Amino acid sequence: MLAVVGMGGIGKTTLVKKLYHEIHADFKKSSFLENVKENNIVEVKKKIIMDLCDSELEDPTTYLRCFQECWAKMKVLVVIDDVKETQIIELLGEDIDGIKRSENGSRLIMTGRNWKDFQNVILKDGKFQMDGLNEQQAMELFSWKAFRQPTPPHDFASITNEVVDACQGLPLSLEVTGSWLFTKRNPQEWKEGLSLLKNAKPFGGDCIENDKLWGRLKISYIDLAYEEREMFLDIACFFSEYNSKFERGVTVQKALQIWKVPSQYSSMSSLQNLMDRSFVKVNDKGNLVMHDQLRDMGRRIVKEASNHKYREQSRIWDKEEAKEVLFNETVTSNIQAIWLPENLQLPEEV
């Protein structure tokens, strides 16, 4: 058992995905469970049983028995990405030692932001602490995004060093900042951008690592056009496959049909700019995806705009808040979109 630990945006998911694709062929069965913390645990259980046992999970109460049987019988690989302690117990059972004692070559890899979520499950020698990129790696990643080459031009070398230092070796910060500065070729604009990065205040009020990262990411968000910012918030709250309320995620074509802007061409241009700026990506299924730190930042922007009063938010994605707003007739003019839970019976007057 291995736990990959590090702050959000440092590249844990990218690392375990690459490892998974390199070694999964060596196992009889394998399962990659992404962003577990934000997903319905019953759906996660269904996926793992389908992946490992080739069968539907008809009764959730039989999950642990099915999982433990598959784990014991076959050499399997399971990757559980972004998980918290309570979910670990629910997915693996109380008898974690049974998983540890596997003698058939099965392997379990988990990722998370806090070691405390794993320390009661995994021995300390099973901890892999991820740190930021080293100086050379950070410079190369940033340069590809900002200059489309592995090193900066000579006349930008000095200020590039300062910008890379301000990003603190975090791949997500380097990508988004580099993509933002790619659009700026005036040295004065870079100096102004560097000043913003150095003076970025924690976004959310707490001097914790997530809030510091969000403070830097928000600089690039503010620089977007109005329509692009609105699209970004829609994706963060509803569309991203990592947290999609739609059964199979949202494709580019479906998103363009939903957005009401002057023309489909302008919609596509705005979405393309979000992709060029590293805010949004399209996965191999054609679905819109977003890094969970960008998603969380987008949701915080929506909450802070309403002073954390969900009835006044522009977007409501939490099902309990959606029920409260709809059933108690508290819909306000601020609300642009609400996610309706499946099988929700609405009052006739709504």
Coordinates of C-alpha atoms in Angstrom, one line a residue, residues 1-339:
M1 CA 0.0 0.0 0.0
L2 CA 1.3 3.4 -1.0
A3 CA 0.0 6.9 -0.1
V4 CA 1.0 9.8 -2.3
V5 CA 0.6 13.0 -0.3
G6 CA 1.0 16.6 -1.2
M7 CA -0.9 19.9 -1.5
G8 CA -3.5 20.4 -4.3
G9 CA -2.0 21.4 -7.6
I10 CA 1.3 19.7 -7.0
G11 CA 0.7 16.9 -9.5
K12 CA -0.4 13.9 -7.5
T13 CA -3.1 12.8 -9.9
T14 CA -0.8 13.3 -12.9
L15 CA 1.8 11.1 -11.3
V16 CA -0.4 8.2 -10.3
K17 CA -2.2 8.3 -13.7
K18 CA 1.1 7.9 -15.5
L19 CA 2.1 5.1 -13.1
Y20 CA -1.2 3.4 -13.6
H21 CA -1.0 3.5 -17.4
E22 CA 2.6 2.1 -17.3
I23 CA 1.9 -0.9 -15.0
H24 CA -1.8 -1.8 -15.2
A25 CA -1.1 -4.3 -18.0
D26 CA 0.9 -6.4 -15.4
F27 CA -2.2 -7.1 -13.4
K28 CA -5.2 -9.3 -14.0
K29 CA -7.7 -6.5 -13.3
S30 CA -7.3 -2.8 -12.5
S31 CA -9.3 0.2 -11.4
F32 CA -8.6 3.9 -11.3
L33 CA -10.9 5.9 -9.1
E34 CA -10.5 9.6 -9.7
N35 CA -11.4 12.4 -7.3
V36 CA -13.2 10.1 -4.9
K37 CA -13.7 12.8 -2.3
E38 CA -16.1 14.7 -4.5
N39 CA -18.0 11.6 -5.8
N40 CA -20.9 9.6 -4.5
I41 CA -19.4 6.7 -2.6
V42 CA -22.0 4.3 -3.8
E43 CA -21.1 5.1 -7.4
V44 CA -17.4 4.7 -6.6
K45 CA -18.2 1.2 -5.1
K46 CA -20.2 0.3 -8.3
K47 CA -17.2 1.2 -10.5
I48 CA -14.6 -0.7 -8.5
I49 CA -16.8 -3.9 -8.5
M50 CA -17.4 -3.5 -12.3
D51 CA -13.7 -3.0 -13.0
L52 CA -12.4 -5.8 -10.8
C53 CA -15.2 -8.4 -10.8
D54 CA -17.0 -7.7 -14.2
S55 CA -20.3 -7.6 -12.4
E56 CA -23.0 -5.1 -11.3
L57 CA -23.2 -4.2 -7.7
E58 CA -26.9 -4.8 -7.1
D59 CA -26.8 -4.5 -3.3
P60 CA -24.4 -2.0 -1.8
T61 CA -24.3 -4.0 1.5
T62 CA -22.5 -6.8 -0.4
Y63 CA -19.7 -4.5 -1.6
L64 CA -17.0 -5.3 0.9
R65 CA -17.5 -9.0 0.5
C66 CA -17.3 -8.7 -3.3
F67 CA -14.2 -6.5 -3.2
Q68 CA -12.3 -8.6 -0.7
E69 CA -13.0 -11.8 -2.7
C70 CA -11.7 -10.2 -5.9
W71 CA -8.7 -8.8 -4.0
A72 CA -7.8 -12.2 -2.6
K73 CA -8.4 -14.2 -5.8
M74 CA -6.6 -12.1 -8.3
K75 CA -3.5 -9.9 -8.8
V76 CA -5.2 -6.5 -9.0
L77 CA -4.2 -2.9 -9.1
V78 CA -6.4 -0.2 -7.4
V79 CA -5.7 3.5 -7.5
I80 CA -7.9 5.7 -5.3
D81 CA -7.3 9.3 -6.1
D82 CA -8.0 12.2 -3.7
V83 CA -9.6 10.3 -0.8
K84 CA -10.3 11.1 2.8
E85 CA -10.0 8.8 5.8
T86 CA -13.7 8.0 6.3
Q87 CA -13.9 6.9 2.6
I88 CA -10.8 4.7 3.0
I89 CA -12.5 2.6 5.7
E90 CA -15.8 2.5 3.7
L91 CA -14.0 1.3 0.5
L92 CA -11.5 -1.1 2.1
G93 CA -13.3 -2.2 5.2
E94 CA -12.2 -2.2 8.9
D95 CA -9.8 -5.1 8.3
I96 CA -7.1 -3.1 6.5
D97 CA -4.5 -5.6 7.6
G98 CA -6.2 -8.1 5.2
I99 CA -5.4 -5.8 2.3
K100 CA -1.8 -5.3 3.5
R101 CA -1.2 -9.0 3.8
S102 CA -2.0 -9.7 0.1
E103 CA 0.5 -12.3 -1.2
N104 CA -0.7 -12.4 -4.8
G105 CA 1.0 -9.2 -5.9
S106 CA -2.0 -6.9 -5.7
R107 CA -1.2 -3.3 -5.2
L108 CA -3.2 -0.3 -3.7
I109 CA -2.2 3.3 -4.3
M110 CA -4.0 6.3 -2.8
T111 CA -3.6 10.0 -3.0
G112 CA -4.6 12.8 -0.7
R113 CA -3.6 16.2 0.7
N114 CA -3.1 15.2 4.3
W115 CA -1.0 12.4 5.7
K116 CA -3.3 12.3 8.8
D117 CA -6.0 10.7 6.5
F118 CA -3.6 7.7 5.9
Q119 CA -1.5 7.4 9.1
N120 CA -3.9 5.0 10.7
V121 CA -4.1 2.8 7.6
I122 CA -0.6 2.9 6.0
L123 CA 2.8 2.5 7.7
K124 CA 5.1 5.5 7.4
D125 CA 7.4 3.7 5.0
G126 CA 4.4 3.6 2.6
K127 CA 4.2 7.4 2.5
F128 CA 5.5 9.2 -0.6
Q129 CA 5.6 13.0 0.0
M130 CA 5.3 15.0 -3.2
D131 CA 7.2 18.3 -3.2
G132 CA 7.2 21.0 -5.9
L133 CA 9.1 20.8 -9.1
N134 CA 12.8 21.5 -8.9
E135 CA 14.1 24.7 -10.5
Q136 CA 14.9 23.2 -13.9
Q137 CA 11.6 21.3 -14.2
A138 CA 9.6 24.4 -13.1
M139 CA 11.4 26.6 -15.6
E140 CA 10.8 24.2 -18.5
L141 CA 7.1 23.7 -17.7
F142 CA 6.6 27.4 -17.4
S143 CA 8.5 28.2 -20.6
W144 CA 6.5 25.8 -22.7
K145 CA 3.3 27.5 -21.5
A146 CA 4.6 31.1 -21.7
F147 CA 6.9 30.9 -24.8
R148 CA 6.1 27.6 -26.5
Q149 CA 9.7 26.5 -26.0
P150 CA 11.8 24.9 -23.2
T151 CA 13.7 28.0 -22.1
P152 CA 12.8 31.7 -22.0
P153 CA 14.2 34.2 -24.6
H154 CA 17.3 36.0 -23.4
D155 CA 15.5 39.3 -22.8
F156 CA 12.9 37.6 -20.6
A157 CA 15.3 35.3 -18.7
S158 CA 15.6 37.4 -15.5
I159 CA 12.0 38.2 -15.0
T160 CA 11.0 34.6 -15.9
N161 CA 13.2 33.4 -13.0
E162 CA 11.3 35.7 -10.6
V163 CA 7.9 34.6 -11.9
V164 CA 8.8 30.9 -11.6
D165 CA 10.0 31.5 -8.0
A166 CA 6.6 33.2 -7.2
C167 CA 4.8 30.0 -8.4
Q168 CA 6.7 28.0 -5.8
G169 CA 7.2 24.9 -8.0
L170 CA 3.5 24.1 -8.3
P171 CA 2.7 22.7 -11.7
L172 CA -0.9 24.1 -11.8
S173 CA 0.3 27.6 -10.8
L174 CA 3.1 27.4 -13.4
E175 CA 0.7 26.2 -16.2
V176 CA -2.0 28.8 -15.5
T177 CA 0.4 31.7 -15.0
G178 CA 2.5 30.8 -18.0
S179 CA -0.6 30.5 -20.2
W180 CA -1.7 33.9 -18.9
L181 CA 1.6 35.6 -19.6
F182 CA 1.8 34.0 -23.1
T183 CA -0.7 36.7 -24.2
K184 CA 1.6 39.5 -22.9
R185 CA 4.7 40.4 -24.8
N186 CA 5.4 43.8 -23.3
P187 CA 8.0 43.6 -20.5
Q188 CA 6.1 46.2 -18.5
E189 CA 3.1 43.8 -18.5
W190 CA 5.3 41.1 -17.2
K191 CA 6.6 43.4 -14.4
E192 CA 3.0 44.2 -13.4
G193 CA 2.1 40.5 -13.5
L194 CA 5.0 39.6 -11.3
S195 CA 4.0 42.3 -8.8
L196 CA 0.5 40.9 -8.7
L197 CA 1.9 37.3 -8.1
K198 CA 4.2 38.5 -5.3
N199 CA 1.5 40.4 -3.6
A200 CA -1.4 37.9 -4.1
K201 CA -3.4 37.7 -0.9
P202 CA -4.8 34.4 0.3
F203 CA -8.2 34.0 -1.3
G204 CA -10.7 33.0 1.4
G205 CA -9.1 34.8 4.3
D206 CA -7.0 31.9 5.7
C207 CA -3.2 31.7 5.2
I208 CA -3.4 28.1 4.2
E209 CA -1.7 26.6 1.1
N210 CA -5.0 26.2 -0.9
D211 CA -5.9 29.9 -0.3
K212 CA -2.5 31.1 -1.3
L213 CA -2.6 29.1 -4.5
W214 CA -6.1 30.4 -5.2
G215 CA -4.9 33.9 -4.7
R216 CA -2.4 33.4 -7.5
L217 CA -4.8 31.6 -9.8
K218 CA -7.4 34.3 -9.4
I219 CA -5.1 36.8 -11.0
S220 CA -5.5 35.0 -14.3
Y221 CA -9.2 34.5 -13.8
I222 CA -9.8 38.3 -13.4
D223 CA -7.9 38.9 -16.6
L224 CA -10.6 36.9 -18.6
A225 CA -13.4 38.6 -20.5
Y226 CA -16.8 38.6 -18.8
E227 CA -18.3 35.8 -21.0
E228 CA -15.2 33.7 -20.3
R229 CA -15.5 34.2 -16.5
E230 CA -19.1 33.1 -16.7
M231 CA -18.3 30.0 -18.6
F232 CA -15.5 29.2 -16.2
L233 CA -17.9 29.4 -13.2
D234 CA -20.5 27.2 -15.0
I235 CA -17.8 24.6 -15.6
A236 CA -16.6 24.8 -12.0
C237 CA -20.1 24.5 -10.6
F238 CA -21.7 22.0 -13.0
F239 CA -19.9 20.8 -16.1
S240 CA -16.5 19.5 -15.1
E241 CA -16.4 15.7 -15.4
Y242 CA -14.6 15.6 -12.0
N243 CA -17.8 16.9 -10.3
S244 CA -20.3 16.7 -13.1
K245 CA -24.0 16.5 -12.2
F246 CA -24.6 15.1 -15.6
E247 CA -24.5 11.3 -15.9
R248 CA -21.7 11.1 -18.5
G249 CA -20.1 14.4 -18.1
V250 CA -20.5 17.3 -20.5
T251 CA -19.0 17.4 -24.0
V252 CA -18.0 20.6 -25.7
Q253 CA -21.0 20.4 -28.1
K254 CA -23.4 20.0 -25.2
A255 CA -21.9 22.9 -23.3
L256 CA -22.2 25.1 -26.4
Q257 CA -25.9 24.3 -26.7
I258 CA -26.4 25.3 -23.0
W259 CA -24.6 28.6 -23.0
K260 CA -26.7 31.5 -24.2
V261 CA -24.3 34.0 -25.8
P262 CA -24.5 36.0 -29.0
S263 CA -23.5 33.2 -31.3
Q264 CA -22.0 29.7 -31.2
Y265 CA -18.9 31.0 -32.8
S266 CA -18.3 33.4 -29.9
S267 CA -19.1 30.6 -27.5
M268 CA -16.5 28.4 -29.0
S269 CA -13.9 31.2 -29.1
S270 CA -14.5 31.9 -25.4
L271 CA -14.2 28.3 -24.5
Q272 CA -11.1 27.9 -26.7
N273 CA -9.5 30.8 -24.8
L274 CA -10.3 29.0 -21.5
M275 CA -8.5 26.0 -22.8
D276 CA -5.5 28.0 -24.1
R277 CA -5.2 29.6 -20.7
S278 CA -5.1 26.2 -19.0
F279 CA -8.3 26.7 -17.1
V280 CA -10.2 23.8 -18.8
K281 CA -9.2 20.7 -20.8
V282 CA -11.0 18.1 -22.9
N283 CA -10.4 14.5 -22.0
D284 CA -10.2 11.5 -24.3
K285 CA -14.0 11.1 -24.0
G286 CA -14.6 14.6 -25.3
N287 CA -15.8 15.9 -21.9
L288 CA -14.8 19.1 -20.3
V289 CA -12.5 18.6 -17.3
M290 CA -11.0 21.0 -14.8
H291 CA -8.4 20.6 -12.0
D292 CA -10.1 20.3 -8.7
Q293 CA -8.2 23.4 -7.3
L294 CA -9.6 25.5 -10.2
R295 CA -13.1 24.0 -9.5
D296 CA -12.8 24.8 -5.8
M297 CA -11.6 28.3 -6.5
G298 CA -14.5 28.9 -8.9
R299 CA -17.0 27.7 -6.3
R300 CA -15.4 30.0 -3.7
I301 CA -15.8 32.9 -6.1
V302 CA -19.5 32.2 -6.4
K303 CA -19.9 31.9 -2.6
E304 CA -18.0 35.0 -1.8
A305 CA -19.9 37.1 -4.4
S306 CA -23.1 36.3 -2.3
N307 CA -21.4 36.7 1.1
H308 CA -21.8 33.0 1.5
K309 CA -25.6 33.3 1.4
Y310 CA -26.5 30.4 -0.8
R311 CA -30.0 31.8 -1.6
E312 CA -28.3 34.7 -3.2
Q313 CA -25.7 32.7 -5.2
S314 CA -25.6 32.9 -9.0
R315 CA -25.3 29.1 -9.1
I316 CA -26.5 26.4 -6.7
W317 CA -24.9 23.0 -7.1
D318 CA -25.5 21.5 -3.7
K319 CA -28.6 19.3 -3.8
E320 CA -29.8 20.2 -0.3
E321 CA -29.4 23.9 -0.9
A322 CA -31.3 23.5 -4.2
K323 CA -34.2 21.8 -2.4
E324 CA -34.3 24.5 0.3
V325 CA -34.4 27.2 -2.3
L326 CA -37.1 25.6 -4.5
F327 CA -39.4 24.3 -1.8
N328 CA -39.3 27.4 0.3
E329 CA -39.8 29.8 -2.5
T330 CA -36.6 31.7 -1.9
V331 CA -35.5 32.0 -5.5
T332 CA -33.9 35.4 -6.1
S333 CA -33.0 37.3 -9.2
N334 CA -29.4 36.5 -8.6
I335 CA -29.8 32.9 -9.4
Q336 CA -28.8 32.0 -12.9
A337 CA -28.7 28.2 -12.6
I338 CA -29.7 25.4 -10.2
W339 CA -28.8 21.8 -10.3

